[in-house]
Amino acid sequence: MADAQIILAYSRDAGIVAMVSGTKYEAARTALEASGFQRGDAGVYRLQAGDSDASRATVAGLVRSAEAHGVAVTTSSRRFIGDAARDIARGLPGQWDTEIELYCHPVWQEDLVPWLWDSGELGRAVQSERIPYAATLTNTASDTTLLLIERPGHQHHYLVGAFAPEPFGEGYGDPHAPRSIVLPPFPGRAAREISDRYLPAYDRAVHTRRLTAVAGALDRIRTEHDTWSAMAASNRYSDATPLGIDALGAATAQFLDSAWRDFLTVVDHAPALLDRCRPTATPWPGDTEALAQLADALGDAEAVREELAFGSPLARQERTARTWPAITTWLTHSEPFLRQARAATPHPRSALAVAAPPRALPPGRPAPHR
């Protein structure tokens, strides 16, 4: 691939558009500006509206300017990816916002890798193929941001996958990640593929990932509590060494701090799981009261977290008095919660239903370079 490249495409609304790529992409920008192209949103260059003769003359001038600056000019076999993304978004359930992302320098593409939540072809392509641009589709009522790229090595098809949803953080290597799918070049059919195949699989993966996180946090707290309880009862460490004068107090403080950190994972992920639970529709309708207690305990813990986040001073004794009952409630009722959450796992073809505040990009993921 050339050190500097200009990729021309046709946009239904903007006419001829150009995107730059390569380690020396600045030379491509210079050639475009010298020939009369105007830089627009997201760094995409557009040819000023005019008659066909003027457009041909401008493109011919671009070719000469590019040659003078050592820039290769290619024409895409596909329509502008921004148009494709918008047309697909119109066919999806709910409201979706689209945005173009340019990865002019190859190294910028690497920014995607940690945040992609994918176990399929999209993830592999981003790591091994040159992807100079893409489009994101963000649902304004859910924690869902999709990445749409042109399928490398194919003339017409696309790939779509997702970024890790908040608060998962980085998604690379997550065994629960959904698998990206291949989309046809027809927006109506592509939207149906996403609605019928990808979003249900994504929804199921989110639920399973949340459930795994909560179960893991509760297991860690329980294990640490059992270790602490044995230490307190025997007045000895696990290797039978007697405790020092202040050792039990220090061990207790360390355990409580660790339990709170782990319980924040429960606070993050359990509310969405509880919202799905329908005990009366399961073989365990008597779990209703336990789930209500769990929801109340989450509310108490969330109140403490908000106070701490806003700088409210809480002495250790007060924090423990307010958080430990919430933690013990979850340890006590973990079994009914886990069986209800497993029973609420979405079926493969269920509709997308996890609601969360909208966002344009996954938290922490670097914005595309412009």
PDB file of N, CA, C and O in Angstrom, residues 1 5 7 19-23 78 81 100-113 116 121-136 147-154 157-160 163 365 368-370:
ATOM      1  N   MET A   1       0.843  -1.202   0.000  1.00  0.00           N
ATOM      2  CA  MET A   1       0.000   0.000   0.000  1.00  0.00           C
ATOM      3  C   MET A   1       0.876   1.248   0.000  1.00  0.00           C
ATOM      4  O   MET A   1       1.931   1.279   0.630  1.00  0.00           O
ATOM      5  N   GLN A   5      -2.269   7.890   0.235  1.00  0.00           N
ATOM      6  CA  GLN A   5      -3.310   7.449  -0.685  1.00  0.00           C
ATOM      7  C   GLN A   5      -4.556   8.300  -0.509  1.00  0.00           C
ATOM      8  O   GLN A   5      -4.886   8.726   0.605  1.00  0.00           O
ATOM      9  N   ILE A   7      -8.613   7.967  -1.360  1.00  0.00           N
ATOM     10  CA  ILE A   7      -9.669   7.034  -1.765  1.00  0.00           C
ATOM     11  C   ILE A   7     -10.905   7.851  -2.114  1.00  0.00           C
ATOM     12  O   ILE A   7     -11.461   8.560  -1.257  1.00  0.00           O
ATOM     13  N   MET A  19     -11.141  10.359   1.039  1.00  0.00           N
ATOM     14  CA  MET A  19     -10.575  10.040   2.351  1.00  0.00           C
ATOM     15  C   MET A  19      -9.100   9.721   2.169  1.00  0.00           C
ATOM     16  O   MET A  19      -8.720   9.091   1.182  1.00  0.00           O
ATOM     17  N   VAL A  20      -8.278  10.161   3.109  1.00  0.00           N
ATOM     18  CA  VAL A  20      -6.834   9.984   2.979  1.00  0.00           C
ATOM     19  C   VAL A  20      -6.370   8.841   3.852  1.00  0.00           C
ATOM     20  O   VAL A  20      -6.986   8.506   4.867  1.00  0.00           O
ATOM     21  N   SER A  21      -5.240   8.251   3.454  1.00  0.00           N
ATOM     22  CA  SER A  21      -4.712   7.104   4.173  1.00  0.00           C
ATOM     23  C   SER A  21      -3.214   7.013   3.938  1.00  0.00           C
ATOM     24  O   SER A  21      -2.695   7.483   2.930  1.00  0.00           O
ATOM     25  N   GLY A  22      -2.512   6.367   4.905  1.00  0.00           N
ATOM     26  CA  GLY A  22      -1.081   6.119   4.740  1.00  0.00           C
ATOM     27  C   GLY A  22      -0.234   6.841   5.762  1.00  0.00           C
ATOM     28  O   GLY A  22      -0.673   7.818   6.388  1.00  0.00           O
ATOM     29  N   THR A  23       0.982   6.389   5.917  1.00  0.00           N
ATOM     30  CA  THR A  23       1.879   7.003   6.899  1.00  0.00           C
ATOM     31  C   THR A  23       2.197   8.452   6.558  1.00  0.00           C
ATOM     32  O   THR A  23       2.539   9.245   7.440  1.00  0.00           O
ATOM     33  N   ARG A  78     -17.390   0.758  -3.853  1.00  0.00           N
ATOM     34  CA  ARG A  78     -18.602   0.855  -3.045  1.00  0.00           C
ATOM     35  C   ARG A  78     -19.017   2.312  -2.904  1.00  0.00           C
ATOM     36  O   ARG A  78     -18.224   3.223  -3.104  1.00  0.00           O
ATOM     37  N   ILE A  81     -19.211   5.012   2.756  1.00  0.00           N
ATOM     38  CA  ILE A  81     -19.619   4.218   3.897  1.00  0.00           C
ATOM     39  C   ILE A  81     -20.559   4.985   4.834  1.00  0.00           C
ATOM     40  O   ILE A  81     -21.383   4.393   5.535  1.00  0.00           O
ATOM     41  N   ILE A 100     -18.733   8.809  11.085  1.00  0.00           N
ATOM     42  CA  ILE A 100     -17.610   8.289  10.315  1.00  0.00           C
ATOM     43  C   ILE A 100     -16.349   8.363  11.163  1.00  0.00           C
ATOM     44  O   ILE A 100     -16.129   9.335  11.892  1.00  0.00           O
ATOM     45  N   GLU A 101     -15.512   7.349  11.079  1.00  0.00           N
ATOM     46  CA  GLU A 101     -14.228   7.359  11.742  1.00  0.00           C
ATOM     47  C   GLU A 101     -13.146   7.102  10.696  1.00  0.00           C
ATOM     48  O   GLU A 101     -13.248   6.157   9.907  1.00  0.00           O
ATOM     49  N   LEU A 102     -12.122   7.952  10.678  1.00  0.00           N
ATOM     50  CA  LEU A 102     -10.994   7.786   9.763  1.00  0.00           C
ATOM     51  C   LEU A 102      -9.766   7.357  10.555  1.00  0.00           C
ATOM     52  O   LEU A 102      -9.466   7.933  11.598  1.00  0.00           O
ATOM     53  N   TYR A 103      -9.080   6.345  10.056  1.00  0.00           N
ATOM     54  CA  TYR A 103      -7.836   5.887  10.650  1.00  0.00           C
ATOM     55  C   TYR A 103      -6.741   6.118   9.614  1.00  0.00           C
ATOM     56  O   TYR A 103      -6.201   5.175   9.012  1.00  0.00           O
ATOM     57  N   CYS A 104      -6.441   7.414   9.388  1.00  0.00           N
ATOM     58  CA  CYS A 104      -5.537   7.789   8.296  1.00  0.00           C
ATOM     59  C   CYS A 104      -4.192   7.096   8.434  1.00  0.00           C
ATOM     60  O   CYS A 104      -3.703   6.466   7.505  1.00  0.00           O
ATOM     61  N   HIS A 105      -3.574   7.233   9.589  1.00  0.00           N
ATOM     62  CA  HIS A 105      -2.296   6.569   9.823  1.00  0.00           C
ATOM     63  C   HIS A 105      -2.580   5.137  10.295  1.00  0.00           C
ATOM     64  O   HIS A 105      -3.446   4.923  11.143  1.00  0.00           O
ATOM     65  N   PRO A 106      -1.872   4.170   9.763  1.00  0.00           N
ATOM     66  CA  PRO A 106      -2.154   2.780  10.149  1.00  0.00           C
ATOM     67  C   PRO A 106      -2.125   2.529  11.649  1.00  0.00           C
ATOM     68  O   PRO A 106      -2.877   1.691  12.149  1.00  0.00           O
ATOM     69  N   VAL A 107      -1.281   3.250  12.377  1.00  0.00           N
ATOM     70  CA  VAL A 107      -1.185   2.991  13.809  1.00  0.00           C
ATOM     71  C   VAL A 107      -2.472   3.391  14.536  1.00  0.00           C
ATOM     72  O   VAL A 107      -2.786   2.843  15.599  1.00  0.00           O
ATOM     73  N   TRP A 108      -3.223   4.354  13.959  1.00  0.00           N
ATOM     74  CA  TRP A 108      -4.466   4.766  14.620  1.00  0.00           C
ATOM     75  C   TRP A 108      -5.475   3.629  14.666  1.00  0.00           C
ATOM     76  O   TRP A 108      -6.304   3.547  15.569  1.00  0.00           O
ATOM     77  N   GLN A 109      -5.416   2.780  13.678  1.00  0.00           N
ATOM     78  CA  GLN A 109      -6.311   1.628  13.632  1.00  0.00           C
ATOM     79  C   GLN A 109      -6.123   0.734  14.861  1.00  0.00           C
ATOM     80  O   GLN A 109      -7.067   0.091  15.328  1.00  0.00           O
ATOM     81  N   GLU A 110      -4.899   0.710  15.371  1.00  0.00           N
ATOM     82  CA  GLU A 110      -4.612  -0.132  16.536  1.00  0.00           C
ATOM     83  C   GLU A 110      -5.391   0.313  17.771  1.00  0.00           C
ATOM     84  O   GLU A 110      -5.582  -0.478  18.702  1.00  0.00           O
ATOM     85  N   ASP A 111      -5.834   1.582  17.784  1.00  0.00           N
ATOM     86  CA  ASP A 111      -6.627   2.061  18.918  1.00  0.00           C
ATOM     87  C   ASP A 111      -7.924   1.279  19.073  1.00  0.00           C
ATOM     88  O   ASP A 111      -8.496   1.218  20.169  1.00  0.00           O
ATOM     89  N   LEU A 112      -8.401   0.694  17.978  1.00  0.00           N
ATOM     90  CA  LEU A 112      -9.662  -0.040  18.020  1.00  0.00           C
ATOM     91  C   LEU A 112      -9.544  -1.363  18.769  1.00  0.00           C
ATOM     92  O   LEU A 112     -10.509  -1.826  19.396  1.00  0.00           O
ATOM     93  N   VAL A 113      -8.383  -1.983  18.679  1.00  0.00           N
ATOM     94  CA  VAL A 113      -8.242  -3.379  19.088  1.00  0.00           C
ATOM     95  C   VAL A 113      -8.674  -3.631  20.537  1.00  0.00           C
ATOM     96  O   VAL A 113      -9.456  -4.560  20.797  1.00  0.00           O
ATOM     97  N   LEU A 116     -12.736  -3.387  20.869  1.00  0.00           N
ATOM     98  CA  LEU A 116     -13.656  -4.230  20.107  1.00  0.00           C
ATOM     99  C   LEU A 116     -14.070  -5.428  20.946  1.00  0.00           C
ATOM    100  O   LEU A 116     -13.236  -6.124  21.526  1.00  0.00           O
ATOM    101  N   GLU A 121     -14.826 -12.413  12.599  1.00  0.00           N
ATOM    102  CA  GLU A 121     -14.005 -11.926  11.505  1.00  0.00           C
ATOM    103  C   GLU A 121     -13.630 -10.455  11.655  1.00  0.00           C
ATOM    104  O   GLU A 121     -12.532 -10.039  11.264  1.00  0.00           O
ATOM    105  N   LEU A 122     -14.510  -9.647  12.224  1.00  0.00           N
ATOM    106  CA  LEU A 122     -14.216  -8.221  12.368  1.00  0.00           C
ATOM    107  C   LEU A 122     -12.970  -8.005  13.222  1.00  0.00           C
ATOM    108  O   LEU A 122     -12.067  -7.243  12.851  1.00  0.00           O
ATOM    109  N   GLY A 123     -12.928  -8.667  14.373  1.00  0.00           N
ATOM    110  CA  GLY A 123     -11.774  -8.514  15.251  1.00  0.00           C
ATOM    111  C   GLY A 123     -10.484  -8.937  14.576  1.00  0.00           C
ATOM    112  O   GLY A 123      -9.456  -8.278  14.725  1.00  0.00           O
ATOM    113  N   ARG A 124     -10.543 -10.032  13.842  1.00  0.00           N
ATOM    114  CA  ARG A 124      -9.341 -10.500  13.144  1.00  0.00           C
ATOM    115  C   ARG A 124      -8.932  -9.525  12.046  1.00  0.00           C
ATOM    116  O   ARG A 124      -7.743  -9.255  11.839  1.00  0.00           O
ATOM    117  N   ALA A 125      -9.932  -8.986  11.327  1.00  0.00           N
ATOM    118  CA  ALA A 125      -9.629  -8.062  10.227  1.00  0.00           C
ATOM    119  C   ALA A 125      -8.976  -6.786  10.743  1.00  0.00           C
ATOM    120  O   ALA A 125      -8.010  -6.287  10.146  1.00  0.00           O
ATOM    121  N   VAL A 126      -9.464  -6.252  11.837  1.00  0.00           N
ATOM    122  CA  VAL A 126      -8.896  -5.014  12.381  1.00  0.00           C
ATOM    123  C   VAL A 126      -7.447  -5.217  12.799  1.00  0.00           C
ATOM    124  O   VAL A 126      -6.628  -4.300  12.721  1.00  0.00           O
ATOM    125  N   GLN A 127      -7.108  -6.420  13.230  1.00  0.00           N
ATOM    126  CA  GLN A 127      -5.741  -6.691  13.656  1.00  0.00           C
ATOM    127  C   GLN A 127      -4.795  -7.029  12.504  1.00  0.00           C
ATOM    128  O   GLN A 127      -3.579  -6.848  12.637  1.00  0.00           O
ATOM    129  N   SER A 128      -5.336  -7.511  11.395  1.00  0.00           N
ATOM    130  CA  SER A 128      -4.455  -8.018  10.344  1.00  0.00           C
ATOM    131  C   SER A 128      -4.596  -7.323   8.995  1.00  0.00           C
ATOM    132  O   SER A 128      -3.738  -7.485   8.127  1.00  0.00           O
ATOM    133  N   GLU A 129      -5.651  -6.562   8.781  1.00  0.00           N
ATOM    134  CA  GLU A 129      -5.887  -5.905   7.494  1.00  0.00           C
ATOM    135  C   GLU A 129      -5.867  -4.393   7.672  1.00  0.00           C
ATOM    136  O   GLU A 129      -6.111  -3.883   8.763  1.00  0.00           O
ATOM    137  N   ARG A 130      -5.605  -3.688   6.595  1.00  0.00           N
ATOM    138  CA  ARG A 130      -5.646  -2.222   6.642  1.00  0.00           C
ATOM    139  C   ARG A 130      -7.093  -1.767   6.541  1.00  0.00           C
ATOM    140  O   ARG A 130      -7.795  -2.072   5.573  1.00  0.00           O
ATOM    141  N   ILE A 131      -7.538  -1.036   7.551  1.00  0.00           N
ATOM    142  CA  ILE A 131      -8.901  -0.494   7.599  1.00  0.00           C
ATOM    143  C   ILE A 131      -8.769   1.026   7.656  1.00  0.00           C
ATOM    144  O   ILE A 131      -8.583   1.597   8.740  1.00  0.00           O
ATOM    145  N   PRO A 132      -8.840   1.737   6.535  1.00  0.00           N
ATOM    146  CA  PRO A 132      -8.605   3.188   6.569  1.00  0.00           C
ATOM    147  C   PRO A 132      -9.768   3.998   7.127  1.00  0.00           C
ATOM    148  O   PRO A 132      -9.572   5.131   7.547  1.00  0.00           O
ATOM    149  N   TYR A 133     -10.965   3.422   7.113  1.00  0.00           N
ATOM    150  CA  TYR A 133     -12.132   4.157   7.635  1.00  0.00           C
ATOM    151  C   TYR A 133     -13.210   3.169   8.034  1.00  0.00           C
ATOM    152  O   TYR A 133     -13.182   1.985   7.668  1.00  0.00           O
ATOM    153  N   ALA A 134     -14.167   3.659   8.817  1.00  0.00           N
ATOM    154  CA  ALA A 134     -15.278   2.831   9.292  1.00  0.00           C
ATOM    155  C   ALA A 134     -16.425   3.760   9.656  1.00  0.00           C
ATOM    156  O   ALA A 134     -16.313   4.988   9.549  1.00  0.00           O
ATOM    157  N   ALA A 135     -17.521   3.178  10.096  1.00  0.00           N
ATOM    158  CA  ALA A 135     -18.655   3.957  10.598  1.00  0.00           C
ATOM    159  C   ALA A 135     -19.145   3.319  11.890  1.00  0.00           C
ATOM    160  O   ALA A 135     -19.112   2.095  12.037  1.00  0.00           O
ATOM    161  N   THR A 136     -19.555   4.138  12.843  1.00  0.00           N
ATOM    162  CA  THR A 136     -20.178   3.633  14.062  1.00  0.00           C
ATOM    163  C   THR A 136     -21.665   3.904  14.022  1.00  0.00           C
ATOM    164  O   THR A 136     -22.114   4.902  13.462  1.00  0.00           O
ATOM    165  N   LEU A 147     -19.699  -1.238  15.093  1.00  0.00           N
ATOM    166  CA  LEU A 147     -18.673  -0.791  14.155  1.00  0.00           C
ATOM    167  C   LEU A 147     -18.933  -1.471  12.811  1.00  0.00           C
ATOM    168  O   LEU A 147     -19.033  -2.700  12.739  1.00  0.00           O
ATOM    169  N   LEU A 148     -19.043  -0.661  11.777  1.00  0.00           N
ATOM    170  CA  LEU A 148     -19.288  -1.156  10.423  1.00  0.00           C
ATOM    171  C   LEU A 148     -18.065  -0.876   9.562  1.00  0.00           C
ATOM    172  O   LEU A 148     -17.592   0.266   9.491  1.00  0.00           O
ATOM    173  N   ILE A 149     -17.523  -1.916   8.918  1.00  0.00           N
ATOM    174  CA  ILE A 149     -16.398  -1.727   8.010  1.00  0.00           C
ATOM    175  C   ILE A 149     -16.689  -2.454   6.700  1.00  0.00           C
ATOM    176  O   ILE A 149     -17.549  -3.335   6.637  1.00  0.00           O
ATOM    177  N   GLU A 150     -15.976  -2.061   5.647  1.00  0.00           N
ATOM    178  CA  GLU A 150     -16.043  -2.794   4.394  1.00  0.00           C
ATOM    179  C   GLU A 150     -15.251  -4.086   4.562  1.00  0.00           C
ATOM    180  O   GLU A 150     -14.128  -4.079   5.069  1.00  0.00           O
ATOM    181  N   ARG A 151     -15.821  -5.194   4.157  1.00  0.00           N
ATOM    182  CA  ARG A 151     -15.173  -6.491   4.361  1.00  0.00           C
ATOM    183  C   ARG A 151     -13.915  -6.587   3.498  1.00  0.00           C
ATOM    184  O   ARG A 151     -13.999  -6.525   2.268  1.00  0.00           O
ATOM    185  N   PRO A 152     -12.751  -6.716   4.121  1.00  0.00           N
ATOM    186  CA  PRO A 152     -11.510  -6.787   3.343  1.00  0.00           C
ATOM    187  C   PRO A 152     -11.508  -7.983   2.383  1.00  0.00           C
ATOM    188  O   PRO A 152     -11.962  -9.077   2.733  1.00  0.00           O
ATOM    189  N   GLY A 153     -11.016  -7.754   1.171  1.00  0.00           N
ATOM    190  CA  GLY A 153     -10.916  -8.819   0.195  1.00  0.00           C
ATOM    191  C   GLY A 153     -12.187  -9.111  -0.556  1.00  0.00           C
ATOM    192  O   GLY A 153     -12.229 -10.043  -1.365  1.00  0.00           O
ATOM    193  N   HIS A 154     -13.236  -8.320  -0.318  1.00  0.00           N
ATOM    194  CA  HIS A 154     -14.518  -8.519  -0.989  1.00  0.00           C
ATOM    195  C   HIS A 154     -14.970  -7.203  -1.605  1.00  0.00           C
ATOM    196  O   HIS A 154     -14.721  -6.127  -1.049  1.00  0.00           O
ATOM    197  N   HIS A 157     -19.440  -6.630   0.248  1.00  0.00           N
ATOM    198  CA  HIS A 157     -19.999  -6.922   1.564  1.00  0.00           C
ATOM    199  C   HIS A 157     -19.339  -6.102   2.678  1.00  0.00           C
ATOM    200  O   HIS A 157     -18.272  -5.524   2.502  1.00  0.00           O
ATOM    201  N   TYR A 158     -20.010  -6.113   3.845  1.00  0.00           N
ATOM    202  CA  TYR A 158     -19.552  -5.388   5.026  1.00  0.00           C
ATOM    203  C   TYR A 158     -19.432  -6.356   6.203  1.00  0.00           C
ATOM    204  O   TYR A 158     -19.983  -7.460   6.184  1.00  0.00           O
ATOM    205  N   LEU A 159     -18.739  -5.900   7.236  1.00  0.00           N
ATOM    206  CA  LEU A 159     -18.691  -6.598   8.514  1.00  0.00           C
ATOM    207  C   LEU A 159     -19.225  -5.672   9.592  1.00  0.00           C
ATOM    208  O   LEU A 159     -18.959  -4.460   9.563  1.00  0.00           O
ATOM    209  N   VAL A 160     -19.973  -6.232  10.541  1.00  0.00           N
ATOM    210  CA  VAL A 160     -20.452  -5.423  11.662  1.00  0.00           C
ATOM    211  C   VAL A 160     -20.224  -6.187  12.956  1.00  0.00           C
ATOM    212  O   VAL A 160     -20.404  -7.397  13.037  1.00  0.00           O
ATOM    213  N   PHE A 163     -18.470  -2.589  20.029  1.00  0.00           N
ATOM    214  CA  PHE A 163     -17.516  -2.231  21.068  1.00  0.00           C
ATOM    215  C   PHE A 163     -18.028  -2.762  22.399  1.00  0.00           C
ATOM    216  O   PHE A 163     -19.232  -2.977  22.579  1.00  0.00           O
ATOM    217  N   ARG A 365     -12.171   4.879  25.153  1.00  0.00           N
ATOM    218  CA  ARG A 365     -11.634   4.587  23.829  1.00  0.00           C
ATOM    219  C   ARG A 365     -11.231   5.872  23.171  1.00  0.00           C
ATOM    220  O   ARG A 365     -12.007   6.828  23.112  1.00  0.00           O
ATOM    221  N   PRO A 368     -11.277   8.958  17.168  1.00  0.00           N
ATOM    222  CA  PRO A 368     -10.474   8.831  15.944  1.00  0.00           C
ATOM    223  C   PRO A 368      -9.680  10.099  15.677  1.00  0.00           C
ATOM    224  O   PRO A 368     -10.148  11.199  15.907  1.00  0.00           O
ATOM    225  N   HIS A 369      -8.482   9.921  15.192  1.00  0.00           N
ATOM    226  CA  HIS A 369      -7.618  11.064  14.878  1.00  0.00           C
ATOM    227  C   HIS A 369      -8.175  11.806  13.664  1.00  0.00           C
ATOM    228  O   HIS A 369      -8.702  11.204  12.735  1.00  0.00           O
ATOM    229  N   ARG A 370      -8.047  13.099  13.689  1.00  0.00           N
ATOM    230  CA  ARG A 370      -8.577  13.898  12.588  1.00  0.00           C
ATOM    231  C   ARG A 370      -7.436  14.573  11.852  1.00  0.00           C
ATOM    232  O   ARG A 370      -6.506  15.070  12.439  1.00  0.00           O
TER     233      ARG A 370
END
